Coordinates of C-alpha atoms and ligand atoms in Angstrom, one line a residue:
X1 CA -33.1 11.5 14.7
X2 CA -33.6 8.8 17.3
X3 CA -36.9 8.7 19.2
X4 CA -36.6 5.5 21.3
X5 CA -35.8 6.4 24.9
X6 CA -33.6 3.1 25.5
X7 CA -31.5 3.9 22.1
X8 CA -31.2 7.7 23.0
X9 CA -30.1 6.9 26.6
X10 CA -27.6 4.3 25.4
X11 CA -26.4 7.0 22.9
X12 CA -26.0 9.6 25.4
X13 CA -24.2 7.6 27.9
X14 CA -21.7 6.5 25.3
X15 CA -21.1 10.1 24.5
X16 CA -20.2 11.1 27.9
X17 CA -18.0 7.8 28.6
X18 CA -16.3 8.3 25.3
X19 CA -15.8 12.3 25.2
X20 CA -13.3 13.4 22.7
X21 CA -13.3 10.2 20.6
X22 CA -14.9 11.5 17.8
X23 CA -14.7 8.9 15.1
X24 CA -15.9 6.4 17.6
X25 CA -18.9 8.2 19.0
X26 CA -19.7 8.8 14.9
X27 CA -19.7 5.0 14.2
X28 CA -21.9 4.6 17.5
X29 CA -24.3 7.0 16.3
X30 CA -24.9 5.8 12.8
X31 CA -25.3 2.2 14.0
X32 CA -27.8 3.2 16.7
X33 CA -29.8 5.3 14.2
X34 CA -30.3 2.0 12.2
X35 CA -30.8 -0.3 15.3
X36 CA -33.6 1.7 16.4
X37 CA -35.7 0.2 13.9
X38 CA -35.0 -3.2 15.4
X39 CA -35.1 -2.4 19.1
X40 CA -38.6 -1.1 18.3
X41 CA -39.7 -4.7 17.4
X42 CA -37.5 -6.6 19.8
X43 CA -38.6 -5.8 23.5
X44 CA -36.3 -8.7 24.7
X45 CA -33.1 -6.7 23.4
X46 CA -34.2 -3.9 25.9
X47 CA -34.6 -6.2 28.5
X48 CA -31.3 -8.0 28.1
X49 CA -29.6 -4.5 27.6
X50 CA -28.1 -5.6 24.5
X51 CA -27.0 -2.1 23.2
X52 CA -24.9 -1.3 25.9
X53 CA -23.5 -4.7 26.2
X54 CA -22.4 -4.8 22.5
X55 CA -21.0 -1.5 22.6
X56 CA -18.7 -1.9 25.4
X57 CA -15.6 -4.1 24.0
X58 CA -14.8 -7.1 25.7
X59 CA -11.1 -6.0 25.9
X60 CA -8.9 -3.4 25.0
X61 CA -5.1 -3.2 25.3
X62 CA -2.7 -0.5 24.7
X63 CA 1.0 -1.1 25.0
X64 CA 4.5 0.4 24.6
X65 CA 6.6 -0.4 21.5
X66 CA 10.2 0.5 21.8
X67 CA 12.6 -0.3 18.7
X68 CA 15.8 0.8 17.2
X69 CA 16.2 3.0 14.2
X70 CA 18.9 2.7 11.7
X71 CA 21.1 5.1 13.7
X72 CA 20.7 3.3 16.9
X73 CA 18.2 5.7 18.6
X74 CA 15.6 4.1 20.6
X75 CA 12.1 4.9 19.3
X76 CA 8.8 4.6 21.2
X77 CA 5.4 4.0 19.6
X78 CA 2.1 3.3 21.1
X79 CA 0.4 -0.4 20.1
X80 CA -3.4 -1.1 20.4
X81 CA -5.6 -4.0 20.1
X82 CA -9.3 -3.9 20.7
X83 CA -10.9 -7.4 21.1
X84 CA -14.4 -6.2 20.4
X85 CA -16.8 -9.2 20.4
X86 CA -16.3 -12.7 20.3
X87 CA -19.9 -14.0 20.4
X88 CA -20.0 -15.4 16.9
X89 CA -16.2 -16.4 16.4
X90 CA -12.6 -15.6 17.4
X91 CA -11.8 -12.0 17.5
X92 CA -10.7 -10.8 13.7
X93 CA -9.7 -7.6 12.4
X94 CA -6.7 -5.8 10.6
X95 CA -3.9 -3.8 12.0
X96 CA -3.2 -0.4 11.1
X97 CA 0.1 1.4 11.1
X98 CA -0.6 5.1 10.7
X99 CA 0.5 8.2 12.6
X100 CA -3.3 9.0 12.9
X101 CA -4.0 6.0 15.0
X102 CA -5.2 6.4 18.5
X103 CA -7.7 4.9 20.8
X104 CA -11.0 6.4 18.9
X105 CA -9.7 5.2 15.4
X106 CA -9.0 1.7 16.9
X107 CA -12.3 1.5 18.8
X108 CA -14.6 2.9 15.8
X109 CA -12.7 0.3 13.5
X110 CA -13.3 -2.4 15.9
X111 CA -17.0 -1.8 16.2
X112 CA -17.4 -1.5 12.6
X113 CA -15.5 -4.9 12.2
X114 CA -18.0 -6.7 14.4
X115 CA -20.9 -6.0 12.0
X116 CA -18.7 -6.4 8.9
X117 CA -17.7 -9.8 10.1
X118 CA -21.2 -10.9 11.1
X119 CA -22.4 -9.9 7.4
X120 CA -19.9 -12.4 5.9
X121 CA -21.8 -15.1 7.3
X122 CA -18.5 -16.8 8.6
X123 CA -17.7 -17.5 12.2
X124 CA -15.8 -14.5 13.0
X125 CA -15.8 -12.1 16.0
X126 CA -14.5 -8.5 15.7
X127 CA -11.3 -6.9 16.6
X128 CA -9.0 -4.0 15.3
X129 CA -5.4 -3.0 16.3
X130 CA -2.4 -0.7 15.4
X131 CA 0.2 1.6 16.2
X132 CA 0.8 5.2 15.5
X133 CA 4.0 4.0 13.9
X134 CA 4.7 5.6 10.5
X135 CA 6.0 3.1 8.0
X136 CA 6.5 5.9 5.4
X137 CA 10.1 6.8 5.1
X138 CA 11.4 3.7 7.5
X139 CA 13.9 1.3 5.8
X140 CA 13.1 -2.4 5.8
X141 CA 15.2 -3.2 8.7
X142 CA 13.5 -0.6 10.8
X143 CA 9.9 -1.8 9.9
X144 CA 11.1 -5.5 10.7
X145 CA 12.6 -4.3 14.1
X146 CA 9.2 -2.3 14.8
X147 CA 7.1 -5.4 13.8
X148 CA 9.2 -7.8 16.1
X149 CA 8.9 -5.3 18.9
X150 CA 5.0 -4.9 18.4
X151 CA 4.7 -8.7 18.4
X152 CA 6.7 -9.0 21.6
X153 CA 3.7 -7.8 23.5
X154 CA 0.7 -8.8 21.0
X155 CA 1.6 -12.4 21.0
X156 CA 0.2 -13.2 24.6
X157 CA -3.2 -12.0 23.3
X158 CA -3.6 -13.6 19.8
X159 CA -3.7 -17.3 18.5
X160 CA -5.6 -19.0 15.9
X161 CA -8.6 -19.6 18.1
X162 CA -8.3 -16.2 20.1
X163 CA -7.5 -13.4 17.9
X164 CA -6.4 -13.4 14.4
X165 CA -5.1 -9.9 13.1
X166 CA -4.4 -9.2 9.5
X167 CA -3.4 -5.8 7.4
X168 CA -5.0 -2.6 7.0
X169 CA -3.4 0.8 6.1
X170 CA 0.0 0.8 6.4
X171 CA 0.3 -3.1 7.0
X172 CA 0.9 -5.3 4.0
X173 CA 2.3 -8.6 3.2
X174 CA 5.8 -7.5 4.1
X175 CA 4.6 -6.4 7.7
X176 CA 2.3 -9.4 8.2
X177 CA 5.5 -11.6 7.3
X178 CA 7.7 -10.1 9.8
X179 CA 4.5 -10.2 12.5
X180 CA 4.1 -13.8 11.6
X181 CA 7.7 -14.8 11.8
X182 CA 8.1 -13.1 15.3
X183 CA 4.9 -15.0 16.6
X184 CA 6.0 -18.2 15.4
X185 CA 9.5 -17.8 17.1
X186 CA 7.9 -16.6 20.3
X187 CA 5.5 -19.6 20.4
X188 CA 7.5 -22.1 18.8
X189 CA 4.5 -23.2 16.8
X190 CA 3.4 -22.7 13.1
X191 CA -0.3 -21.8 13.2
X192 CA -2.6 -19.2 11.5
X193 CA -2.4 -16.8 13.9
X194 CA -2.5 -14.0 11.4
X195 CA -3.9 -13.7 7.7
X196 CA -2.6 -11.9 4.9
X197 CA 0.5 -14.2 5.2
X198 CA 2.7 -14.8 2.2
X199 CA 1.7 -17.6 -0.2
X200 CA 4.7 -19.6 0.8
X201 CA 3.7 -19.7 4.4
X202 CA 0.1 -20.1 4.8
X203 CA -1.5 -17.3 2.8
X204 CA -4.5 -17.6 0.5
X205 CA -4.6 -16.7 -3.0
X206 CA -6.7 -13.9 -3.7
X207 CA -6.3 -12.4 -0.2
X208 CA -4.3 -9.4 -1.7
X209 CA -6.9 -8.7 -4.3
X210 CA -9.9 -9.7 -2.2
X211 CA -11.1 -6.1 -0.6
X212 CA -10.9 -4.2 -4.1
X213 CA -12.4 -7.2 -5.8
X214 CA -15.1 -8.0 -3.4
X215 CA -16.1 -4.1 -3.5
X216 CA -16.7 -4.4 -7.3
X217 CA -18.6 -7.9 -7.0
X218 CA -20.9 -6.0 -4.5
X219 CA -21.3 -2.8 -6.4
X220 CA -22.2 -5.0 -9.5
X221 CA -24.9 -6.9 -7.5
X222 CA -26.4 -3.7 -6.2
X223 CA -26.2 -2.1 -9.8
X224 CA -28.0 -5.6 -11.1
X225 CA -30.8 -5.7 -8.9
X226 CA -31.4 -2.1 -8.0
X227 CA -31.0 -0.6 -11.6
X228 CA -30.8 -3.6 -13.9
X229 CA -27.5 -2.2 -14.8
X230 CA -23.8 -3.1 -14.3
X231 CA -20.2 -1.8 -14.4
X232 CA -20.0 -1.8 -18.2
X233 CA -19.3 1.8 -19.5
X234 CA -19.5 3.2 -16.1
X235 CA -17.2 6.2 -15.4
X236 CA -15.5 5.5 -12.3
X237 CA -13.6 7.7 -9.5
X238 CA -11.5 6.0 -6.8
X239 CA -9.8 7.5 -3.9
X240 CA -6.7 6.3 -2.5
X241 CA -4.0 4.1 -4.3
X242 CA -3.3 1.4 -1.8
X243 CA -4.2 -2.2 -1.7
X244 CA -8.0 -1.7 -1.8
X245 CA -7.9 1.0 -4.4
X246 CA -5.5 -0.8 -6.8
X247 CA -7.5 -4.3 -6.9
X248 CA -10.8 -2.2 -7.0
X249 CA -9.1 -0.4 -10.4
X250 CA -8.2 -4.1 -11.7
X251 CA -11.7 -5.6 -11.2
X252 CA -13.6 -2.4 -12.4
X253 CA -11.5 -2.5 -15.5
X254 CA -12.2 -6.4 -16.0
X255 CA -15.8 -5.5 -15.5
X256 CA -15.8 -3.0 -18.4
X257 CA -15.8 0.5 -16.4
X258 CA -13.3 3.4 -16.9
X259 CA -11.6 4.7 -13.9
X260 CA -11.0 8.1 -14.3
X261 CA -9.0 9.4 -11.3
X262 CA -7.2 7.9 -8.2
X263 CA -5.3 9.7 -5.4
X264 CA -3.0 9.6 -2.4
X265 CA -3.1 11.7 0.7
X266 CA -0.8 14.5 -1.4
X267 CA -3.4 14.9 -4.2
X268 CA -5.1 13.1 -7.4
X269 CA -4.5 12.3 -11.0
X270 CA -6.9 12.4 -14.0
X271 CA -6.5 10.6 -16.9
X272 CA -9.3 10.6 -19.5
X273 CA -7.9 7.8 -21.2
X274 CA -8.8 5.6 -18.1
X275 CA -6.1 5.3 -15.2
X276 CA -3.6 2.4 -16.5
X277 CA -3.3 -0.3 -14.0
X278 CA 0.3 -1.2 -14.9
X279 CA 1.4 2.3 -14.4
X280 CA -0.3 2.6 -10.9
X281 CA 1.0 -0.7 -9.7
X282 CA 4.3 0.5 -10.8
X283 CA 4.5 3.6 -8.9
X284 CA 2.6 2.2 -5.5
X285 CA 3.6 -1.5 -5.2
X286 CA 7.2 -1.6 -7.1
X287 CA 8.7 2.0 -6.3
X288 CA 6.5 2.9 -3.4
X289 CA 6.1 6.5 -5.2
X290 CA 3.5 9.2 -5.1
X291 CA 0.7 9.4 -7.4
X292 CA 2.0 12.5 -8.9
X293 CA 4.7 10.3 -10.7
X294 CA 1.9 9.1 -13.1
X295 CA 2.7 12.3 -15.1
X296 CA 6.0 10.7 -15.7
X297 CA 4.4 8.0 -17.7
X298 CA 1.2 9.9 -19.2
X299 CA 1.9 13.5 -20.2
X300 CA -1.7 14.4 -21.0
X301 CA -3.0 13.1 -17.4
X302 CA -3.6 16.0 -14.9
X303 CA -2.4 16.1 -11.3
X304 CA -4.0 18.5 -8.9
X305 CA -2.5 18.8 -5.1
X306 CA -5.1 18.5 -2.4
X307 CA -4.0 21.7 -0.8
X308 CA -5.1 23.7 -3.9
X309 CA -8.3 25.3 -3.3
X310 CA -11.3 23.5 -1.7
X311 CA -11.7 21.1 -4.6
X312 CA -11.5 17.6 -4.0
X313 CA -11.6 14.1 -6.1
X314 CA -15.2 14.1 -5.7
X315 CA -15.6 17.2 -7.6
X316 CA -14.8 15.1 -10.8
X317 CA -18.0 14.0 -12.9
X318 CA -18.5 10.1 -12.6
X319 CA -21.3 7.6 -12.3
X320 CA -19.8 5.6 -9.3
X321 CA -17.6 6.9 -6.6
X322 CA -15.6 4.4 -4.7
X323 CA -13.7 5.8 -1.9
X324 CA -10.8 3.6 -0.9
X325 CA -8.5 5.7 0.9
X326 CA -9.5 6.5 4.7
X327 CA -12.4 7.7 7.2
X328 CA -14.4 11.0 6.6
X329 CA -12.8 11.4 3.3
X330 CA -16.4 12.2 1.6
X331 CA -18.0 15.2 3.2
X332 CA -21.5 16.8 2.7
X333 CA -19.9 19.1 0.1
X334 CA -18.5 16.1 -1.7
X335 CA -21.7 14.5 -1.6
X336 CA -23.6 17.5 -3.2
X337 CA -21.1 17.8 -5.9
X338 CA -21.4 14.1 -6.7
X339 CA -25.1 14.4 -7.0
X340 CA -24.9 17.7 -8.8
X341 CA -22.7 15.5 -11.3
X342 CA -25.4 12.6 -11.4
X343 CA -23.5 9.9 -9.5
X344 CA -25.6 6.6 -9.4
X345 CA -23.8 4.9 -6.5
X346 CA -21.3 5.5 -3.9
X347 CA -19.6 2.2 -2.5
X348 CA -17.1 2.3 0.3
X349 CA -13.8 0.4 -0.1
X350 CA -12.7 2.5 3.0
X351 CA -14.0 2.1 6.6
X352 CA -16.3 5.0 7.3
X353 CA -15.1 7.3 4.6
X354 CA -18.4 9.2 4.2
X355 CA -19.5 11.7 6.8
X356 CA -23.2 11.0 8.3
X357 CA -24.4 14.2 6.9
X358 CA -23.1 13.1 3.4
X359 CA -24.6 9.8 3.7
X360 CA -28.0 11.2 4.5
X361 CA -27.8 13.6 1.5
X362 CA -26.8 10.9 -0.9
X363 CA -29.7 8.5 0.0
X364 CA -32.2 11.3 0.2
X365 CA -31.2 12.2 -3.3
X366 CA -31.8 8.4 -4.5
X367 CA -28.1 7.7 -5.1
X368 CA -27.3 4.0 -4.2
X369 CA -25.3 4.0 -1.0
X370 CA -23.0 0.9 -0.2
X371 CA -21.4 1.2 3.5
X372 CA -17.8 -0.2 4.1
X373 CA -19.1 -2.7 6.3
X374 CA -20.8 -4.5 3.6
X375 CA -19.1 -3.2 0.6
X376 CA -15.5 -3.9 1.6
X377 CA -16.1 -7.2 3.8
X378 CA -14.5 -9.1 0.8
X379 CA -11.2 -8.7 2.6
X380 CA -12.0 -10.1 5.9
X381 CA -14.0 -12.8 4.1
X382 CA -11.2 -14.2 2.3
X383 CA -9.0 -13.8 5.6
X384 CA -11.7 -16.3 7.0
X385 CA -11.2 -18.5 4.1
X386 CA -7.5 -18.3 4.6
X387 CA -8.1 -19.4 8.5
X388 CA -10.1 -22.4 7.0
X389 CA -7.4 -23.6 4.6
X390 CA -4.9 -23.0 7.5
X391 CA -7.2 -25.4 9.8
X392 CA -7.4 -28.2 7.0
X393 CA -3.8 -27.6 5.8
X394 CA -4.8 -27.3 2.4
X395 CA -4.5 -24.4 -0.2
X396 CA -7.5 -23.9 -2.5
X397 CA -7.1 -22.6 -6.3
X398 CA -7.4 -19.1 -7.3
X399 CA -10.8 -19.9 -9.2
X400 CA -12.1 -21.6 -6.1
X401 CA -11.4 -18.9 -3.6
X402 CA -12.7 -16.0 -6.2
X403 CA -15.9 -18.0 -6.6
X404 CA -16.4 -18.3 -3.1
X405 CA -15.5 -14.7 -2.6
X406 CA -18.1 -13.7 -5.4
X407 CA -20.8 -15.9 -3.5
X408 CA -20.2 -14.0 -0.2
X409 CA -20.4 -10.5 -1.6
X410 CA -23.8 -11.7 -3.4
X411 CA -25.2 -13.2 -0.4
X412 CA -24.3 -10.1 1.6
X413 CA -26.1 -7.9 -0.8
X414 CA -29.1 -10.0 -0.9
X415 CA -29.2 -10.3 3.0
X416 CA -29.2 -6.6 3.5
X417 CA -31.6 -6.3 0.6
X418 CA -34.1 -8.9 2.6
X419 CA -33.7 -7.0 5.8
X420 CA -34.4 -3.7 4.1
X421 CA -37.6 -5.0 2.8
X422 CA -38.6 -6.7 6.2
X423 CA -38.1 -3.0 8.0
X424 CA -39.3 -0.9 5.3
X425 CA -36.2 0.6 4.6
X426 CA -35.6 2.5 1.2
X427 CA -33.7 0.1 -1.0
X428 CA -30.9 2.4 -2.0
X429 CA -30.0 3.0 1.7
X430 CA -27.8 -0.1 2.1
X431 CA -26.5 1.0 5.6
X432 CA -29.6 0.4 7.7
X433 CA -30.1 -3.1 6.3
X434 CA -26.4 -3.9 7.1
X435 CA -26.4 -2.6 10.5
X436 CA -29.5 -4.6 11.3
X437 CA -28.4 -7.8 9.7
X438 CA -24.9 -7.7 11.2
X439 CA -26.2 -6.8 14.8
X440 CA -29.1 -9.1 15.0
X441 CA -26.8 -12.4 14.7
X442 CA -24.4 -11.0 17.3
X443 CA -27.2 -10.0 19.8
X444 CA -28.9 -13.5 19.6
X445 CA -25.5 -15.3 20.1
X446 CA -24.9 -13.0 23.1
X447 CA -28.1 -13.6 24.6
X448 CA -28.0 -17.3 24.0
X449 CA -24.6 -17.4 25.8
X450 CA -25.9 -15.7 28.9
X451 CA -24.9 -12.6 30.8
X452 CA -21.1 -12.7 30.9
Ligands
LIG501 P1 -3.0 1.3 2.1 O1 -2.1 1.7 3.1 O2 -2.6 0.3 1.2 O3 -3.6 2.4 1.2 C1 -4.1 3.6 1.7 C2 -4.4 4.7 0.7 O4 -5.1 5.6 1.2 C3 -3.1 5.2 0.1 O5 -3.2 5.5 -1.2 C4 -3.0 6.5 1.1 O6 -2.3 7.3 0.6 C5 -4.2 6.9 1.1 N1 -4.6 7.6 2.3 C6 -4.3 7.3 3.6 N2 -4.8 8.3 4.6 C7 -5.2 9.4 3.5 C8 -5.7 10.5 4.1 N3 -5.8 11.1 5.2 N4 -6.3 11.4 2.9 C9 -6.0 10.8 1.7 N5 -5.6 9.6 1.3 C10 -5.1 8.7 2.4 O7 -4.2 0.8 2.9 P2 -5.4 -0.1 2.3 O8 -5.8 0.3 0.8 O9 -5.5 -1.4 3.0 O10 -6.9 0.6 3.1 C11 -7.6 1.6 2.6 C12 -9.1 1.8 3.2 O11 -9.7 0.2 3.2 C13 -8.8 2.0 4.9 O12 -9.9 2.7 5.3 C14 -9.0 0.4 5.6 O13 -9.3 0.5 6.9 C15 -9.9 -0.1 4.5 N6 -10.1 -1.7 4.5 C16 -8.8 -2.3 3.9 C17 -8.8 -3.7 3.9 C18 -7.8 -4.4 3.5 O14 -8.0 -5.7 3.0 N7 -6.6 -3.9 3.2 C19 -10.1 -4.3 4.2 C20 -11.2 -3.6 4.4 C21 -11.1 -2.3 4.7 P3 -0.6 7.9 1.2 O15 0.3 6.8 0.8 O16 -0.4 9.2 0.7 O17 -0.9 7.8 2.7

């Protein structure tokens, strides 16, 4: 419960201004609850009205995207880009193509991205974008035409020193390729205006794996420092089976854990032998199929449809829970079930997958909570490394990028721990320290640059 009058007033004003934008308000509330500890010590932040300034995005763009489907019908979608904060570097953040995308989703993701990018220690501001376009069920040519039309508007707002988008849900290497091709065509210039590019045209090794790998490096660092433990022998549940989830599975396996279940939006599959990475890659990356198809490969696995009863994937006993699908997928009920089953840590691959009440329940019950803005920062960190490689026109080896990624994830964890110690925060609650650490750097840069 926020007590500081300044923080409370900012939150109340934000709620009025953004009525109905539930995810955006949720992200703001969660951030302000943490920042109260900092504001209590920093009178200058109040004088500078830094919270209100930070919470208002620098620019928000909404645009029409018209494209032709395979039957020559003209289709219309909404496109979005929020350029949230550029105090510490060019705007940077992914594009999400999913029917659930709206202003609230884009702004909550943009706000979170600012703090995440700051935590990486790399010079990147925060942004996010996307469309309510649903790539599912569309042909390659339809996706290409949509991406080209989307870029016909977005190109005027981005650039390697202005704003550098990347992928997110529904936007992988294929979509980034089409977006980059159109950007290059319009600008007649080959520059790193997007990250997550193919290796043949400026992409970085390990970018595809970075978010999932980074999540496991962060988790391992937390287990080592806080519990003198590791992934070795742990039972793990991962939600989702997209880019983040697949490479979290790969790294968790490498680190000696057993992943017992994974999901998609239709349901989840449980395999007591441990989920087979090659099967998941074949179903999801090669065939673009559904997780249910796992049963075609492993007869003894068990599939549960999401709609069957009230149970969720989090009802399965595990030591570590890695939500890697989408926002608000882990509720208070799920948190209670996880605690009852003896979970040690919840580390977020997705953005804001845990509801506020679930997060509070977890930390109150001594579960280590690693928030997405820290635990999934590996993706944007390697995007930052892709930008560096593009700038110097060199490509680093897989080993070099991976070593840098590990260092960044370890540093993020250590910086959060140090911040938590400074502010007297319980060490299993990594959210408050992450918010304070990420915000302080941006706020100081904003103040140094004057009221603009
Ligand atoms: P993908 O599109 O590759 O995969 C998303 C996965 O989540 C799919 O398995 C999808 O299932 C599932 N999913 C989506 N919506 C829901 C839902 N409402 N309920 C249950 N499952 C759902 O996306 P990513 O793996 O790239 O992203 C996953 C999360 O990680 C997002 O929150 C994203 O913002 C975050 N993230 C991603 C980064 C990256 O580098 N890609 C970086 C940092 C964070 P289905 O196929 O059925 O829709």
